[in-house]
mmCIF file with all atom_site columns, C-alpha atoms in Angstrom:
data_model
loop_
_atom_site.group_PDB
_atom_site.id
_atom_site.type_symbol
_atom_site.label_atom_id
_atom_site.label_alt_id
_atom_site.label_comp_id
_atom_site.label_asym_id
_atom_site.label_entity_id
_atom_site.label_seq_id
_atom_site.pdbx_PDB_ins_code
_atom_site.Cartn_x
_atom_site.Cartn_y
_atom_site.Cartn_z
_atom_site.occupancy
_atom_site.B_iso_or_equiv
_atom_site.pdbx_formal_charge
_atom_site.auth_seq_id
_atom_site.auth_comp_id
_atom_site.auth_asym_id
_atom_site.auth_atom_id
_atom_site.pdbx_PDB_model_num
ATOM 1   C CA . UNK A 1 1   ? 28.497 13.393  -55.556 1.00 0.00 ? 1118 UNK A CA 1
ATOM 2   C CA . UNK A 1 2   ? 26.215 11.273  -53.359 1.00 0.00 ? 1119 UNK A CA 1
ATOM 3   C CA . UNK A 1 3   ? 22.741 9.648   -54.538 1.00 0.00 ? 1120 UNK A CA 1
ATOM 4   C CA . UNK A 1 4   ? 20.700 8.791   -51.274 1.00 0.00 ? 1121 UNK A CA 1
ATOM 5   C CA . UNK A 1 5   ? 18.099 6.471   -50.833 1.00 0.00 ? 1122 UNK A CA 1
ATOM 6   C CA . UNK A 1 6   ? 15.465 5.620   -48.212 1.00 0.00 ? 1123 UNK A CA 1
ATOM 7   C CA . UNK A 1 7   ? 15.903 1.859   -46.459 1.00 0.00 ? 1124 UNK A CA 1
ATOM 8   C CA . UNK A 1 8   ? 11.912 2.525   -45.912 1.00 0.00 ? 1125 UNK A CA 1
ATOM 9   C CA . UNK A 1 9   ? 9.627  5.364   -45.204 1.00 0.00 ? 1126 UNK A CA 1
ATOM 10  C CA . UNK A 1 10  ? 6.224  6.052   -44.740 1.00 0.00 ? 1127 UNK A CA 1
ATOM 11  C CA . UNK A 1 11  ? 3.720  6.971   -47.513 1.00 0.00 ? 1128 UNK A CA 1
ATOM 12  C CA . UNK A 1 12  ? 3.288  10.810  -46.856 1.00 0.00 ? 1129 UNK A CA 1
ATOM 13  C CA . UNK A 1 13  ? 4.163  13.734  -48.640 1.00 0.00 ? 1130 UNK A CA 1
ATOM 14  C CA . UNK A 1 14  ? 7.888  14.250  -48.404 1.00 0.00 ? 1131 UNK A CA 1
ATOM 15  C CA . UNK A 1 15  ? 7.030  17.610  -46.704 1.00 0.00 ? 1132 UNK A CA 1
ATOM 16  C CA . UNK A 1 16  ? 5.187  16.521  -43.736 1.00 0.00 ? 1133 UNK A CA 1
ATOM 17  C CA . UNK A 1 17  ? 7.343  17.579  -40.861 1.00 0.00 ? 1134 UNK A CA 1
ATOM 18  C CA . UNK A 1 18  ? 5.901  14.852  -38.196 1.00 0.00 ? 1135 UNK A CA 1
ATOM 19  C CA . UNK A 1 19  ? 5.871  11.873  -40.536 1.00 0.00 ? 1136 UNK A CA 1
ATOM 20  C CA . UNK A 1 20  ? 8.261  12.039  -43.098 1.00 0.00 ? 1137 UNK A CA 1
ATOM 21  C CA . UNK A 1 21  ? 11.913 10.750  -42.587 1.00 0.00 ? 1138 UNK A CA 1
ATOM 22  C CA . UNK A 1 22  ? 12.776 13.008  -45.644 1.00 0.00 ? 1139 UNK A CA 1
ATOM 23  C CA . UNK A 1 23  ? 11.589 16.111  -43.877 1.00 0.00 ? 1140 UNK A CA 1
ATOM 24  C CA . UNK A 1 24  ? 13.318 14.986  -40.830 1.00 0.00 ? 1141 UNK A CA 1
ATOM 25  C CA . UNK A 1 25  ? 16.553 14.036  -42.650 1.00 0.00 ? 1142 UNK A CA 1
ATOM 26  C CA . UNK A 1 26  ? 16.020 17.569  -44.545 1.00 0.00 ? 1143 UNK A CA 1
ATOM 27  C CA . UNK A 1 27  ? 15.604 19.809  -41.285 1.00 0.00 ? 1144 UNK A CA 1
ATOM 28  C CA . UNK A 1 28  ? 18.382 17.993  -39.095 1.00 0.00 ? 1145 UNK A CA 1
ATOM 29  C CA . UNK A 1 29  ? 21.386 18.012  -41.990 1.00 0.00 ? 1146 UNK A CA 1
ATOM 30  C CA . UNK A 1 30  ? 20.465 16.956  -45.543 1.00 0.00 ? 1147 UNK A CA 1
ATOM 31  C CA . UNK A 1 31  ? 19.682 20.614  -46.363 1.00 0.00 ? 1148 UNK A CA 1
ATOM 32  C CA . UNK A 1 32  ? 23.325 21.363  -45.861 1.00 0.00 ? 1149 UNK A CA 1
ATOM 33  C CA . UNK A 1 33  ? 24.963 18.801  -47.403 1.00 0.00 ? 1150 UNK A CA 1
ATOM 34  C CA . UNK A 1 34  ? 26.136 19.937  -50.848 1.00 0.00 ? 1151 UNK A CA 1
ATOM 35  C CA . UNK A 1 35  ? 26.100 17.180  -53.476 1.00 0.00 ? 1152 UNK A CA 1
ATOM 36  C CA . UNK A 1 36  ? 23.449 14.823  -52.375 1.00 0.00 ? 1153 UNK A CA 1
ATOM 37  C CA . UNK A 1 37  ? 20.857 13.542  -54.667 1.00 0.00 ? 1154 UNK A CA 1
ATOM 38  C CA . UNK A 1 38  ? 18.116 12.192  -52.939 1.00 0.00 ? 1155 UNK A CA 1
ATOM 39  C CA . UNK A 1 39  ? 15.519 9.328   -54.020 1.00 0.00 ? 1156 UNK A CA 1
ATOM 40  C CA . UNK A 1 40  ? 12.569 10.620  -53.022 1.00 0.00 ? 1157 UNK A CA 1
ATOM 41  C CA . UNK A 1 41  ? 9.077  9.143   -53.097 1.00 0.00 ? 1158 UNK A CA 1
ATOM 42  C CA . UNK A 1 42  ? 6.055  10.642  -55.097 1.00 0.00 ? 1159 UNK A CA 1
ATOM 43  C CA . UNK A 1 43  ? 3.965  11.255  -51.415 1.00 0.00 ? 1160 UNK A CA 1
ATOM 44  C CA . UNK A 1 44  ? 0.822  9.247   -52.232 1.00 0.00 ? 1161 UNK A CA 1
ATOM 45  C CA . UNK A 1 45  ? -0.431 7.493   -49.976 1.00 0.00 ? 1162 UNK A CA 1
ATOM 46  C CA . UNK A 1 46  ? -1.180 4.150   -51.305 1.00 0.00 ? 1163 UNK A CA 1
ATOM 47  C CA . UNK A 1 47  ? 1.765  1.919   -50.495 1.00 0.00 ? 1164 UNK A CA 1
ATOM 48  C CA . UNK A 1 48  ? 1.673  -0.517  -53.742 1.00 0.00 ? 1165 UNK A CA 1
ATOM 49  C CA . UNK A 1 49  ? 1.820  2.653   -55.820 1.00 0.00 ? 1166 UNK A CA 1
ATOM 50  C CA . UNK A 1 50  ? 4.868  4.305   -53.982 1.00 0.00 ? 1167 UNK A CA 1
ATOM 51  C CA . UNK A 1 51  ? 6.609  0.793   -53.866 1.00 0.00 ? 1168 UNK A CA 1
ATOM 52  C CA . UNK A 1 52  ? 6.646  0.486   -57.770 1.00 0.00 ? 1169 UNK A CA 1
ATOM 53  C CA . UNK A 1 53  ? 7.482  3.638   -58.478 1.00 0.00 ? 1170 UNK A CA 1
ATOM 54  C CA . UNK A 1 54  ? 10.210 4.078   -56.066 1.00 0.00 ? 1171 UNK A CA 1
ATOM 55  C CA . UNK A 1 55  ? 11.642 0.818   -57.472 1.00 0.00 ? 1172 UNK A CA 1
ATOM 56  C CA . UNK A 1 56  ? 11.040 2.315   -60.860 1.00 0.00 ? 1173 UNK A CA 1
ATOM 57  C CA . UNK A 1 57  ? 13.401 5.608   -59.927 1.00 0.00 ? 1174 UNK A CA 1
ATOM 58  C CA . UNK A 1 58  ? 16.246 2.904   -58.270 1.00 0.00 ? 1175 UNK A CA 1
ATOM 59  C CA . UNK A 1 59  ? 16.210 0.943   -61.819 1.00 0.00 ? 1176 UNK A CA 1
ATOM 60  C CA . UNK A 1 60  ? 16.682 4.295   -63.508 1.00 0.00 ? 1177 UNK A CA 1
ATOM 61  C CA . UNK A 1 61  ? 19.544 5.075   -62.070 1.00 0.00 ? 1178 UNK A CA 1
ATOM 62  C CA . UNK A 1 62  ? 22.626 4.492   -64.300 1.00 0.00 ? 1179 UNK A CA 1
ATOM 63  C CA . UNK A 1 63  ? 25.080 1.599   -63.641 1.00 0.00 ? 1180 UNK A CA 1
ATOM 64  C CA . UNK A 1 64  ? 27.581 3.972   -62.539 1.00 0.00 ? 1181 UNK A CA 1
ATOM 65  C CA . UNK A 1 65  ? 25.606 5.299   -59.750 1.00 0.00 ? 1182 UNK A CA 1
ATOM 66  C CA . UNK A 1 66  ? 23.930 2.054   -58.708 1.00 0.00 ? 1183 UNK A CA 1
ATOM 67  C CA . UNK A 1 67  ? 25.708 -0.918  -59.718 1.00 0.00 ? 1184 UNK A CA 1
ATOM 68  C CA . UNK A 1 68  ? 23.903 -4.151  -59.770 1.00 0.00 ? 1185 UNK A CA 1
ATOM 69  C CA . UNK A 1 69  ? 25.478 -7.698  -58.965 1.00 0.00 ? 1186 UNK A CA 1
ATOM 70  C CA . UNK A 1 70  ? 25.198 -10.377 -61.881 1.00 0.00 ? 1187 UNK A CA 1
ATOM 71  C CA . UNK A 1 71  ? 21.300 -11.405 -60.866 1.00 0.00 ? 1188 UNK A CA 1
ATOM 72  C CA . UNK A 1 72  ? 20.907 -7.616  -61.070 1.00 0.00 ? 1189 UNK A CA 1
ATOM 73  C CA . UNK A 1 73  ? 20.442 -6.816  -57.515 1.00 0.00 ? 1190 UNK A CA 1
ATOM 74  C CA . UNK A 1 74  ? 21.422 -3.272  -56.534 1.00 0.00 ? 1191 UNK A CA 1
ATOM 75  C CA . UNK A 1 75  ? 24.605 -3.004  -54.488 1.00 0.00 ? 1192 UNK A CA 1
ATOM 76  C CA . UNK A 1 76  ? 24.804 0.121   -52.589 1.00 0.00 ? 1193 UNK A CA 1
ATOM 77  C CA . UNK A 1 77  ? 27.901 1.334   -51.200 1.00 0.00 ? 1194 UNK A CA 1
ATOM 78  C CA . UNK A 1 78  ? 26.278 1.424   -47.400 1.00 0.00 ? 1195 UNK A CA 1
ATOM 79  C CA . UNK A 1 79  ? 22.994 0.773   -45.966 1.00 0.00 ? 1196 UNK A CA 1
ATOM 80  C CA . UNK A 1 80  ? 22.547 2.228   -42.395 1.00 0.00 ? 1197 UNK A CA 1
ATOM 81  C CA . UNK A 1 81  ? 19.626 0.448   -40.940 1.00 0.00 ? 1198 UNK A CA 1
ATOM 82  C CA . UNK A 1 82  ? 17.589 0.726   -37.790 1.00 0.00 ? 1199 UNK A CA 1
ATOM 83  C CA . UNK A 1 83  ? 16.628 -2.299  -35.864 1.00 0.00 ? 1200 UNK A CA 1
ATOM 84  C CA . UNK A 1 84  ? 13.344 -1.977  -33.666 1.00 0.00 ? 1201 UNK A CA 1
ATOM 85  C CA . UNK A 1 85  ? 12.790 -4.410  -30.492 1.00 0.00 ? 1202 UNK A CA 1
ATOM 86  C CA . UNK A 1 86  ? 11.055 -6.828  -32.162 1.00 0.00 ? 1203 UNK A CA 1
ATOM 87  C CA . UNK A 1 87  ? 13.515 -6.928  -34.329 1.00 0.00 ? 1204 UNK A CA 1
ATOM 88  C CA . UNK A 1 88  ? 12.108 -5.279  -37.547 1.00 0.00 ? 1205 UNK A CA 1
ATOM 89  C CA . UNK A 1 89  ? 14.690 -4.061  -40.351 1.00 0.00 ? 1206 UNK A CA 1
ATOM 90  C CA . UNK A 1 90  ? 13.331 -1.029  -42.481 1.00 0.00 ? 1207 UNK A CA 1
ATOM 91  C CA . UNK A 1 91  ? 9.310  -1.941  -42.583 1.00 0.00 ? 1208 UNK A CA 1
ATOM 92  C CA . UNK A 1 92  ? 10.305 -5.859  -42.694 1.00 0.00 ? 1209 UNK A CA 1
ATOM 93  C CA . UNK A 1 93  ? 8.209  -7.219  -39.214 1.00 0.00 ? 1210 UNK A CA 1
ATOM 94  C CA . UNK A 1 94  ? 8.316  -10.463 -37.600 1.00 0.00 ? 1211 UNK A CA 1
ATOM 95  C CA . UNK A 1 95  ? 5.971  -13.069 -38.980 1.00 0.00 ? 1212 UNK A CA 1
ATOM 96  C CA . UNK A 1 96  ? 5.097  -10.776 -41.978 1.00 0.00 ? 1213 UNK A CA 1
ATOM 97  C CA . UNK A 1 97  ? 5.397  -12.028 -45.415 1.00 0.00 ? 1214 UNK A CA 1
ATOM 98  C CA . UNK A 1 98  ? 7.466  -9.081  -46.442 1.00 0.00 ? 1215 UNK A CA 1
ATOM 99  C CA . UNK A 1 99  ? 10.594 -10.302 -44.723 1.00 0.00 ? 1216 UNK A CA 1
ATOM 100 C CA . UNK A 1 100 ? 10.913 -13.465 -47.236 1.00 0.00 ? 1217 UNK A CA 1
ATOM 101 C CA . UNK A 1 101 ? 10.155 -11.553 -50.439 1.00 0.00 ? 1218 UNK A CA 1
ATOM 102 C CA . UNK A 1 102 ? 13.048 -11.648 -52.993 1.00 0.00 ? 1219 UNK A CA 1
ATOM 103 C CA . UNK A 1 103 ? 11.389 -10.766 -56.342 1.00 0.00 ? 1220 UNK A CA 1
ATOM 104 C CA . UNK A 1 104 ? 11.296 -7.032  -55.607 1.00 0.00 ? 1221 UNK A CA 1
ATOM 105 C CA . UNK A 1 105 ? 14.091 -4.454  -55.107 1.00 0.00 ? 1222 UNK A CA 1
ATOM 106 C CA . UNK A 1 106 ? 11.233 -1.977  -53.211 1.00 0.00 ? 1223 UNK A CA 1
ATOM 107 C CA . UNK A 1 107 ? 7.843  -3.763  -51.176 1.00 0.00 ? 1224 UNK A CA 1
ATOM 108 C CA . UNK A 1 108 ? 5.043  -1.654  -49.965 1.00 0.00 ? 1225 UNK A CA 1
ATOM 109 C CA . UNK A 1 109 ? 3.932  -2.778  -46.375 1.00 0.00 ? 1226 UNK A CA 1
ATOM 110 C CA . UNK A 1 110 ? 0.573  -1.765  -45.249 1.00 0.00 ? 1227 UNK A CA 1
ATOM 111 C CA . UNK A 1 111 ? 0.397  -3.385  -41.838 1.00 0.00 ? 1228 UNK A CA 1
ATOM 112 C CA . UNK A 1 112 ? 0.045  0.605   -40.050 1.00 0.00 ? 1229 UNK A CA 1
ATOM 113 C CA . UNK A 1 113 ? -1.772 3.637   -40.913 1.00 0.00 ? 1230 UNK A CA 1
ATOM 114 C CA . UNK A 1 114 ? -0.100 5.095   -42.967 1.00 0.00 ? 1231 UNK A CA 1
ATOM 115 C CA . UNK A 1 115 ? 1.347  2.492   -44.906 1.00 0.00 ? 1232 UNK A CA 1
ATOM 116 C CA . UNK A 1 116 ? 5.149  2.393   -45.987 1.00 0.00 ? 1233 UNK A CA 1
ATOM 117 C CA . UNK A 1 117 ? 7.753  1.248   -48.244 1.00 0.00 ? 1234 UNK A CA 1
ATOM 118 C CA . UNK A 1 118 ? 10.835 -0.295  -47.402 1.00 0.00 ? 1235 UNK A CA 1
ATOM 119 C CA . UNK A 1 119 ? 13.667 -2.357  -49.459 1.00 0.00 ? 1236 UNK A CA 1
ATOM 120 C CA . UNK A 1 120 ? 13.692 -5.829  -49.261 1.00 0.00 ? 1237 UNK A CA 1
ATOM 121 C CA . UNK A 1 121 ? 15.857 -8.117  -47.420 1.00 0.00 ? 1238 UNK A CA 1
ATOM 122 C CA . UNK A 1 122 ? 18.284 -9.364  -50.068 1.00 0.00 ? 1239 UNK A CA 1
ATOM 123 C CA . UNK A 1 123 ? 18.823 -5.143  -51.261 1.00 0.00 ? 1240 UNK A CA 1
ATOM 124 C CA . UNK A 1 124 ? 19.603 -4.618  -47.738 1.00 0.00 ? 1241 UNK A CA 1
ATOM 125 C CA . UNK A 1 125 ? 22.258 -7.082  -47.626 1.00 0.00 ? 1242 UNK A CA 1
ATOM 126 C CA . UNK A 1 126 ? 24.035 -6.986  -51.117 1.00 0.00 ? 1243 UNK A CA 1
ATOM 127 C CA . UNK A 1 127 ? 25.124 -3.695  -49.989 1.00 0.00 ? 1244 UNK A CA 1
ATOM 128 C CA . UNK A 1 128 ? 28.915 -3.723  -49.668 1.00 0.00 ? 1245 UNK A CA 1
ATOM 129 C CA . UNK A 1 129 ? 28.981 -2.011  -46.244 1.00 0.00 ? 1246 UNK A CA 1
ATOM 130 C CA . UNK A 1 130 ? 25.658 -2.681  -43.556 1.00 0.00 ? 1247 UNK A CA 1
ATOM 131 C CA . UNK A 1 131 ? 25.376 -0.919  -40.608 1.00 0.00 ? 1248 UNK A CA 1
ATOM 132 C CA . UNK A 1 132 ? 22.975 -1.384  -38.081 1.00 0.00 ? 1249 UNK A CA 1
ATOM 133 C CA . UNK A 1 133 ? 22.431 0.913   -35.584 1.00 0.00 ? 1250 UNK A CA 1
ATOM 134 C CA . UNK A 1 134 ? 20.703 0.660   -32.395 1.00 0.00 ? 1251 UNK A CA 1
ATOM 135 C CA . UNK A 1 135 ? 21.124 2.905   -29.226 1.00 0.00 ? 1252 UNK A CA 1
ATOM 136 C CA . UNK A 1 136 ? 19.523 5.199   -26.380 1.00 0.00 ? 1253 UNK A CA 1
ATOM 137 C CA . UNK A 1 137 ? 17.329 4.121   -23.501 1.00 0.00 ? 1254 UNK A CA 1
ATOM 138 C CA . UNK A 1 138 ? 13.629 4.986   -22.349 1.00 0.00 ? 1255 UNK A CA 1
ATOM 139 C CA . UNK A 1 139 ? 11.087 4.613   -19.476 1.00 0.00 ? 1256 UNK A CA 1
ATOM 140 C CA . UNK A 1 140 ? 9.973  1.412   -21.474 1.00 0.00 ? 1257 UNK A CA 1
ATOM 141 C CA . UNK A 1 141 ? 13.369 0.024   -22.164 1.00 0.00 ? 1258 UNK A CA 1
ATOM 142 C CA . UNK A 1 142 ? 16.009 1.471   -19.475 1.00 0.00 ? 1259 UNK A CA 1
ATOM 143 C CA . UNK A 1 143 ? 18.242 -0.922  -20.797 1.00 0.00 ? 1260 UNK A CA 1
ATOM 144 C CA . UNK A 1 144 ? 17.987 0.383   -24.695 1.00 0.00 ? 1261 UNK A CA 1
ATOM 145 C CA . UNK A 1 145 ? 17.665 -2.462  -26.888 1.00 0.00 ? 1262 UNK A CA 1
ATOM 146 C CA . UNK A 1 146 ? 19.822 -4.840  -25.019 1.00 0.00 ? 1263 UNK A CA 1
ATOM 147 C CA . UNK A 1 147 ? 17.254 -7.723  -25.477 1.00 0.00 ? 1264 UNK A CA 1
ATOM 148 C CA . UNK A 1 148 ? 16.650 -7.145  -29.199 1.00 0.00 ? 1265 UNK A CA 1
ATOM 149 C CA . UNK A 1 149 ? 20.348 -6.905  -29.788 1.00 0.00 ? 1266 UNK A CA 1
ATOM 150 C CA . UNK A 1 150 ? 21.077 -10.265 -28.231 1.00 0.00 ? 1267 UNK A CA 1
ATOM 151 C CA . UNK A 1 151 ? 18.086 -12.077 -30.231 1.00 0.00 ? 1268 UNK A CA 1
ATOM 152 C CA . UNK A 1 152 ? 19.701 -10.208 -33.355 1.00 0.00 ? 1269 UNK A CA 1
ATOM 153 C CA . UNK A 1 153 ? 23.575 -11.108 -32.747 1.00 0.00 ? 1270 UNK A CA 1
ATOM 154 C CA . UNK A 1 154 ? 23.397 -14.382 -30.730 1.00 0.00 ? 1271 UNK A CA 1
ATOM 155 C CA . UNK A 1 155 ? 19.899 -15.772 -30.634 1.00 0.00 ? 1272 UNK A CA 1
ATOM 156 C CA . UNK A 1 156 ? 18.919 -18.716 -32.607 1.00 0.00 ? 1273 UNK A CA 1
ATOM 157 C CA . UNK A 1 157 ? 16.183 -16.445 -34.893 1.00 0.00 ? 1274 UNK A CA 1
ATOM 158 C CA . UNK A 1 158 ? 15.069 -16.894 -38.224 1.00 0.00 ? 1275 UNK A CA 1
ATOM 159 C CA . UNK A 1 159 ? 14.209 -13.853 -40.498 1.00 0.00 ? 1276 UNK A CA 1
ATOM 160 C CA . UNK A 1 160 ? 10.632 -14.624 -40.300 1.00 0.00 ? 1277 UNK A CA 1
ATOM 161 C CA . UNK A 1 161 ? 10.347 -14.821 -36.479 1.00 0.00 ? 1278 UNK A CA 1
ATOM 162 C CA . UNK A 1 162 ? 13.335 -11.405 -36.308 1.00 0.00 ? 1279 UNK A CA 1
ATOM 163 C CA . UNK A 1 163 ? 14.133 -9.991  -39.456 1.00 0.00 ? 1280 UNK A CA 1
ATOM 164 C CA . UNK A 1 164 ? 17.228 -8.289  -38.273 1.00 0.00 ? 1281 UNK A CA 1
ATOM 165 C CA . UNK A 1 165 ? 18.769 -12.297 -38.140 1.00 0.00 ? 1282 UNK A CA 1
ATOM 166 C CA . UNK A 1 166 ? 18.598 -11.780 -41.680 1.00 0.00 ? 1283 UNK A CA 1
ATOM 167 C CA . UNK A 1 167 ? 21.653 -8.742  -41.997 1.00 0.00 ? 1284 UNK A CA 1
ATOM 168 C CA . UNK A 1 168 ? 23.609 -10.875 -39.418 1.00 0.00 ? 1285 UNK A CA 1
ATOM 169 C CA . UNK A 1 169 ? 26.426 -12.295 -41.152 1.00 0.00 ? 1286 UNK A CA 1
ATOM 170 C CA . UNK A 1 170 ? 26.556 -9.066  -43.100 1.00 0.00 ? 1287 UNK A CA 1
ATOM 171 C CA . UNK A 1 171 ? 26.352 -6.132  -40.738 1.00 0.00 ? 1288 UNK A CA 1
ATOM 172 C CA . UNK A 1 172 ? 28.517 -4.156  -38.468 1.00 0.00 ? 1289 UNK A CA 1
ATOM 173 C CA . UNK A 1 173 ? 26.533 -3.320  -35.577 1.00 0.00 ? 1290 UNK A CA 1
ATOM 174 C CA . UNK A 1 174 ? 26.922 -0.101  -33.748 1.00 0.00 ? 1291 UNK A CA 1
ATOM 175 C CA . UNK A 1 175 ? 25.098 -0.383  -30.525 1.00 0.00 ? 1292 UNK A CA 1
ATOM 176 C CA . UNK A 1 176 ? 25.628 1.733   -27.280 1.00 0.00 ? 1293 UNK A CA 1
ATOM 177 C CA . UNK A 1 177 ? 26.465 0.683   -23.971 1.00 0.00 ? 1294 UNK A CA 1
ATOM 178 C CA . UNK A 1 178 ? 22.628 -0.098  -22.813 1.00 0.00 ? 1295 UNK A CA 1
ATOM 179 C CA . UNK A 1 179 ? 22.165 -2.086  -26.404 1.00 0.00 ? 1296 UNK A CA 1
ATOM 180 C CA . UNK A 1 180 ? 25.446 -4.154  -25.963 1.00 0.00 ? 1297 UNK A CA 1
ATOM 181 C CA . UNK A 1 181 ? 24.443 -5.155  -22.190 1.00 0.00 ? 1298 UNK A CA 1
ATOM 182 C CA . UNK A 1 182 ? 23.286 -8.298  -22.489 1.00 0.00 ? 1299 UNK A CA 1
ATOM 183 C CA . UNK A 1 183 ? 25.849 -9.885  -25.092 1.00 0.00 ? 1300 UNK A CA 1
ATOM 184 C CA . UNK A 1 184 ? 28.237 -12.635 -24.074 1.00 0.00 ? 1301 UNK A CA 1
ATOM 185 C CA . UNK A 1 185 ? 32.180 -11.075 -24.015 1.00 0.00 ? 1302 UNK A CA 1
ATOM 186 C CA . UNK A 1 186 ? 32.835 -12.728 -27.219 1.00 0.00 ? 1303 UNK A CA 1
ATOM 187 C CA . UNK A 1 187 ? 30.925 -10.468 -29.150 1.00 0.00 ? 1304 UNK A CA 1
ATOM 188 C CA . UNK A 1 188 ? 31.773 -7.102  -27.259 1.00 0.00 ? 1305 UNK A CA 1
ATOM 189 C CA . UNK A 1 189 ? 34.728 -4.913  -28.647 1.00 0.00 ? 1306 UNK A CA 1
ATOM 190 C CA . UNK A 1 190 ? 35.691 -1.568  -26.834 1.00 0.00 ? 1307 UNK A CA 1
ATOM 191 C CA . UNK A 1 191 ? 37.529 1.166   -28.439 1.00 0.00 ? 1308 UNK A CA 1
#
């Protein structure tokens, strides 16, 4: 049996096929997985209310399902996190106050419409295994996320300037050839 919680999610109805991560995941793979319990948002537009409700749902999980550290931080078995070209992880964006918050498990983020919720950086970092995935190229980014990965893995960045740097010491970086193309040889492992 598996319990799945979302690192971040837009504040939209869970069946919104265009914007809801849960609706997309359900269609692509979740509906076919037996034994998965997804912790869902309520599907309201108010990010602050959604963050409060989602955190309450996570806190209500028994410690046998979601263990806690001595300080009360939840310890997920695995945290799979994407990273943006600007270094955002979850909905934690550069130069935003949410990046430095340590007082909550789940934070509201209202910089875009619709708003979203995100796990805090300390919650992401507390997982037993943190995997950061970055892959794919586009017309706009023919070298994929190579600049972002260089900054995140090797750069002199702070969590405030480049939030992914806050997971640097904890993460296994799963990146494609394009994203790895600007890393120094010391960071590249083939296999």
